[in-house]
């Protein structure tokens, strides 16, 4: 996991990092995961490609954590605008299927977003299910105080 060390973090922040790691390790086909605040800042990230995988994985976006955060934030903004234009209410989930992979974006709370970049052969329903579990567990924990703490810890990460 490329997220910062858990040393000095609150129990809530450490729990969120654990949930993110669990999502990556338990769901086949997940390349990288990012949690982004409502203002587009990266709060948590995971890059399983940093470790030597047993099987070759599809390459993620360049600079996976920062790029995925940018993509997630942009898709979140775009779909929110589209929903407003169509009187569609709030956006719950966005999925982009590409030839060489998929990107999933799901609202967490307060405008925060969970984004996943997955392989083209992933089981989309399994990815979406595990994202929903993450959102259900993380939503009430991702308070303004915890978001601020996670932002600060990401800024300290080299």
C-alpha positions as YAML, in Angstrom:
chain: A
units: angstrom
residues:
- id: 1
  name: UNK
  ca: [0.00, 0.00, 0.00]
- id: 2
  name: UNK
  ca: [1.39, 3.41, -0.91]
- id: 3
  name: UNK
  ca: [-0.61, 5.19, 1.75]
- id: 4
  name: UNK
  ca: [1.42, 6.79, 4.51]
- id: 5
  name: UNK
  ca: [2.57, 4.96, 7.60]
- id: 6
  name: UNK
  ca: [-0.15, 4.40, 10.16]
- id: 7
  name: UNK
  ca: [2.15, 5.64, 12.92]
- id: 8
  name: UNK
  ca: [0.53, 8.54, 14.74]
- id: 9
  name: UNK
  ca: [-2.82, 8.21, 12.98]
- id: 10
  name: UNK
  ca: [-6.13, 7.92, 14.77]
- id: 11
  name: UNK
  ca: [-7.92, 4.60, 15.02]
- id: 12
  name: UNK
  ca: [-10.47, 5.78, 12.42]
- id: 13
  name: UNK
  ca: [-7.75, 6.69, 9.90]
- id: 14
  name: UNK
  ca: [-5.95, 3.37, 10.46]
- id: 15
  name: UNK
  ca: [-9.25, 1.51, 10.00]
- id: 16
  name: UNK
  ca: [-9.85, 3.26, 6.67]
- id: 17
  name: UNK
  ca: [-6.37, 2.30, 5.49]
- id: 18
  name: UNK
  ca: [-7.02, -1.29, 6.55]
- id: 19
  name: UNK
  ca: [-10.35, -1.32, 4.65]
- id: 20
  name: UNK
  ca: [-8.61, 0.00, 1.54]
- id: 21
  name: UNK
  ca: [-5.87, -2.61, 1.74]
- id: 22
  name: UNK
  ca: [-8.48, -5.32, 2.26]
- id: 23
  name: UNK
  ca: [-10.38, -4.16, -0.85]
- id: 24
  name: UNK
  ca: [-7.26, -4.45, -3.00]
- id: 25
  name: UNK
  ca: [-6.12, -7.78, -1.58]
- id: 26
  name: UNK
  ca: [-9.51, -9.50, -1.54]
- id: 27
  name: UNK
  ca: [-10.96, -8.47, -4.91]
- id: 28
  name: UNK
  ca: [-9.46, -10.13, -7.99]
- id: 29
  name: UNK
  ca: [-8.61, -7.80, -10.84]
- id: 30
  name: UNK
  ca: [-8.22, -4.59, -8.83]
- id: 31
  name: UNK
  ca: [-5.16, -2.62, -9.99]
- id: 32
  name: UNK
  ca: [-5.40, 0.47, -7.80]
- id: 33
  name: UNK
  ca: [-7.78, 2.26, -5.47]
- id: 34
  name: UNK
  ca: [-8.10, 5.90, -4.44]
- id: 35
  name: UNK
  ca: [-10.28, 7.79, -1.99]
- id: 36
  name: UNK
  ca: [-10.70, 11.42, -3.00]
- id: 37
  name: UNK
  ca: [-12.17, 14.30, -1.01]
- id: 38
  name: UNK
  ca: [-14.93, 16.50, -2.39]
- id: 39
  name: UNK
  ca: [-12.30, 19.07, -3.42]
- id: 40
  name: UNK
  ca: [-10.34, 16.49, -5.41]
- id: 41
  name: UNK
  ca: [-7.52, 15.83, -2.97]
- id: 42
  name: UNK
  ca: [-6.19, 12.31, -2.55]
- id: 43
  name: UNK
  ca: [-6.97, 10.99, 0.94]
- id: 44
  name: UNK
  ca: [-6.02, 7.32, 0.63]
- id: 45
  name: UNK
  ca: [-4.46, 5.25, -2.09]
- id: 46
  name: UNK
  ca: [-3.28, 1.77, -2.75]
- id: 47
  name: UNK
  ca: [-0.94, 0.54, -5.44]
- id: 48
  name: UNK
  ca: [-0.72, -3.25, -5.48]
- id: 49
  name: UNK
  ca: [1.58, -3.01, -8.51]
- id: 50
  name: UNK
  ca: [4.32, -1.72, -6.22]
- id: 51
  name: UNK
  ca: [4.85, -5.24, -4.94]
- id: 52
  name: UNK
  ca: [6.04, -7.97, -7.29]
- id: 53
  name: UNK
  ca: [2.79, -9.65, -8.37]
- id: 54
  name: UNK
  ca: [2.69, -13.41, -8.91]
- id: 55
  name: UNK
  ca: [0.96, -12.85, -12.26]
- id: 56
  name: UNK
  ca: [1.54, -9.89, -14.54]
- id: 57
  name: UNK
  ca: [-1.08, -7.19, -14.03]
- id: 58
  name: UNK
  ca: [-2.34, -4.68, -16.52]
- id: 59
  name: UNK
  ca: [-0.53, -1.39, -16.11]
- id: 60
  name: UNK
  ca: [-2.46, 1.24, -14.25]
- id: 61
  name: UNK
  ca: [-2.49, 4.91, -15.12]
- id: 62
  name: UNK
  ca: [0.92, 6.55, -15.01]
- id: 63
  name: UNK
  ca: [1.65, 7.79, -11.49]
- id: 64
  name: UNK
  ca: [-1.23, 5.52, -10.48]
- id: 65
  name: UNK
  ca: [-2.26, 7.18, -7.23]
- id: 66
  name: UNK
  ca: [-2.26, 10.78, -8.41]
- id: 67
  name: UNK
  ca: [-3.66, 9.99, -11.84]
- id: 68
  name: UNK
  ca: [-6.44, 7.79, -10.48]
- id: 69
  name: UNK
  ca: [-7.37, 10.53, -7.99]
- id: 70
  name: UNK
  ca: [-7.55, 13.04, -10.84]
- id: 71
  name: UNK
  ca: [-9.68, 10.69, -12.96]
- id: 72
  name: UNK
  ca: [-12.01, 9.89, -10.04]
- id: 73
  name: UNK
  ca: [-12.45, 13.55, -9.21]
- id: 74
  name: UNK
  ca: [-13.10, 14.46, -12.84]
- id: 75
  name: UNK
  ca: [-15.60, 11.65, -13.40]
- id: 76
  name: UNK
  ca: [-17.33, 12.54, -10.15]
- id: 77
  name: UNK
  ca: [-17.67, 16.16, -11.19]
- id: 78
  name: UNK
  ca: [-18.79, 15.29, -14.72]
- id: 79
  name: UNK
  ca: [-21.45, 12.82, -13.61]
- id: 80
  name: UNK
  ca: [-22.73, 15.14, -10.90]
- id: 81
  name: UNK
  ca: [-23.16, 17.88, -13.51]
- id: 82
  name: UNK
  ca: [-24.88, 15.46, -15.88]
- id: 83
  name: UNK
  ca: [-27.24, 14.29, -13.14]
- id: 84
  name: UNK
  ca: [-28.13, 17.89, -12.32]
- id: 85
  name: UNK
  ca: [-28.87, 18.66, -15.98]
- id: 86
  name: UNK
  ca: [-31.11, 15.59, -16.20]
- id: 87
  name: UNK
  ca: [-32.78, 16.10, -12.81]
- id: 88
  name: UNK
  ca: [-31.41, 12.67, -11.91]
- id: 89
  name: UNK
  ca: [-30.67, 13.26, -8.24]
- id: 90
  name: UNK
  ca: [-27.37, 12.30, -6.67]
- id: 91
  name: UNK
  ca: [-24.94, 10.02, -8.46]
- id: 92
  name: UNK
  ca: [-24.42, 6.72, -6.64]
- id: 93
  name: UNK
  ca: [-21.99, 4.95, -8.97]
- id: 94
  name: UNK
  ca: [-20.18, 5.44, -12.27]
- id: 95
  name: UNK
  ca: [-18.52, 2.74, -14.32]
- id: 96
  name: UNK
  ca: [-16.37, 3.17, -17.41]
- id: 97
  name: UNK
  ca: [-15.57, -0.03, -19.31]
- id: 98
  name: UNK
  ca: [-12.58, 0.27, -21.62]
- id: 99
  name: UNK
  ca: [-10.80, -2.17, -23.88]
- id: 100
  name: UNK
  ca: [-7.94, -2.59, -21.41]
- id: 101
  name: UNK
  ca: [-9.64, -2.06, -18.06]
- id: 102
  name: UNK
  ca: [-12.44, -0.47, -16.10]
- id: 103
  name: UNK
  ca: [-12.80, 2.47, -13.77]
- id: 104
  name: UNK
  ca: [-15.45, 2.50, -11.07]
- id: 105
  name: UNK
  ca: [-16.41, 5.55, -9.01]
- id: 106
  name: UNK
  ca: [-18.75, 5.42, -6.04]
- id: 107
  name: UNK
  ca: [-19.90, 8.21, -3.72]
- id: 108
  name: UNK
  ca: [-18.86, 7.73, -0.10]
- id: 109
  name: UNK
  ca: [-20.17, 10.70, 1.85]
- id: 110
  name: UNK
  ca: [-20.01, 14.47, 1.89]
- id: 111
  name: UNK
  ca: [-18.79, 14.48, -1.73]
- id: 112
  name: UNK
  ca: [-15.91, 12.08, -1.10]
- id: 113
  name: UNK
  ca: [-15.43, 9.38, -3.72]
- id: 114
  name: UNK
  ca: [-14.01, 5.88, -3.93]
- id: 115
  name: UNK
  ca: [-12.35, 5.04, -7.24]
- id: 116
  name: UNK
  ca: [-11.11, 1.68, -8.48]
- id: 117
  name: UNK
  ca: [-9.08, 0.87, -11.59]
- id: 118
  name: UNK
  ca: [-9.51, -2.80, -12.51]
- id: 119
  name: UNK
  ca: [-8.43, -5.24, -15.20]
- id: 120
  name: UNK
  ca: [-10.65, -5.81, -18.24]
- id: 121
  name: UNK
  ca: [-11.46, -9.35, -17.11]
- id: 122
  name: UNK
  ca: [-12.56, -8.41, -13.59]
- id: 123
  name: UNK
  ca: [-16.01, -9.45, -12.41]
- id: 124
  name: UNK
  ca: [-17.68, -6.03, -12.39]
- id: 125
  name: UNK
  ca: [-20.42, -7.12, -10.02]
- id: 126
  name: UNK
  ca: [-17.85, -8.37, -7.48]
- id: 127
  name: UNK
  ca: [-15.89, -5.11, -7.71]
- id: 128
  name: UNK
  ca: [-19.07, -3.04, -7.29]
- id: 129
  name: UNK
  ca: [-20.21, -5.20, -4.36]
- id: 130
  name: UNK
  ca: [-16.91, -4.79, -2.49]
- id: 131
  name: UNK
  ca: [-16.89, -1.07, -3.22]
- id: 132
  name: UNK
  ca: [-20.37, -0.83, -1.70]
- id: 133
  name: UNK
  ca: [-19.13, -2.67, 1.38]
- id: 134
  name: UNK
  ca: [-16.22, -0.22, 1.68]
- id: 135
  name: UNK
  ca: [-18.57, 2.75, 1.30]
- id: 136
  name: UNK
  ca: [-20.94, 1.33, 3.90]
- id: 137
  name: UNK
  ca: [-18.13, 0.83, 6.39]
- id: 138
  name: UNK
  ca: [-16.20, 4.02, 5.62]
- id: 139
  name: UNK
  ca: [-19.01, 6.54, 5.17]
- id: 140
  name: UNK
  ca: [-19.66, 7.24, 8.84]
- id: 141
  name: UNK
  ca: [-15.93, 7.21, 9.70]
- id: 142
  name: UNK
  ca: [-14.88, 9.73, 7.06]
- id: 143
  name: UNK
  ca: [-15.57, 12.78, 9.19]
- id: 144
  name: UNK
  ca: [-14.09, 16.22, 8.46]
- id: 145
  name: UNK
  ca: [-11.48, 15.59, 11.16]
- id: 146
  name: UNK
  ca: [-10.41, 12.25, 9.68]
- id: 147
  name: UNK
  ca: [-10.34, 13.72, 6.14]
- id: 148
  name: UNK
  ca: [-8.06, 16.49, 7.39]
- id: 149
  name: UNK
  ca: [-5.82, 13.97, 9.15]
- id: 150
  name: UNK
  ca: [-5.58, 11.80, 6.02]
- id: 151
  name: UNK
  ca: [-4.82, 14.82, 3.81]
- id: 152
  name: UNK
  ca: [-2.02, 15.86, 6.12]
- id: 153
  name: UNK
  ca: [-0.57, 12.35, 6.22]
- id: 154
  name: UNK
  ca: [-0.63, 12.13, 2.39]
- id: 155
  name: UNK
  ca: [1.24, 15.43, 2.16]
- id: 156
  name: UNK
  ca: [3.99, 13.99, 4.36]
- id: 157
  name: UNK
  ca: [4.34, 10.91, 2.14]
- id: 158
  name: UNK
  ca: [7.33, 11.12, -0.22]
...
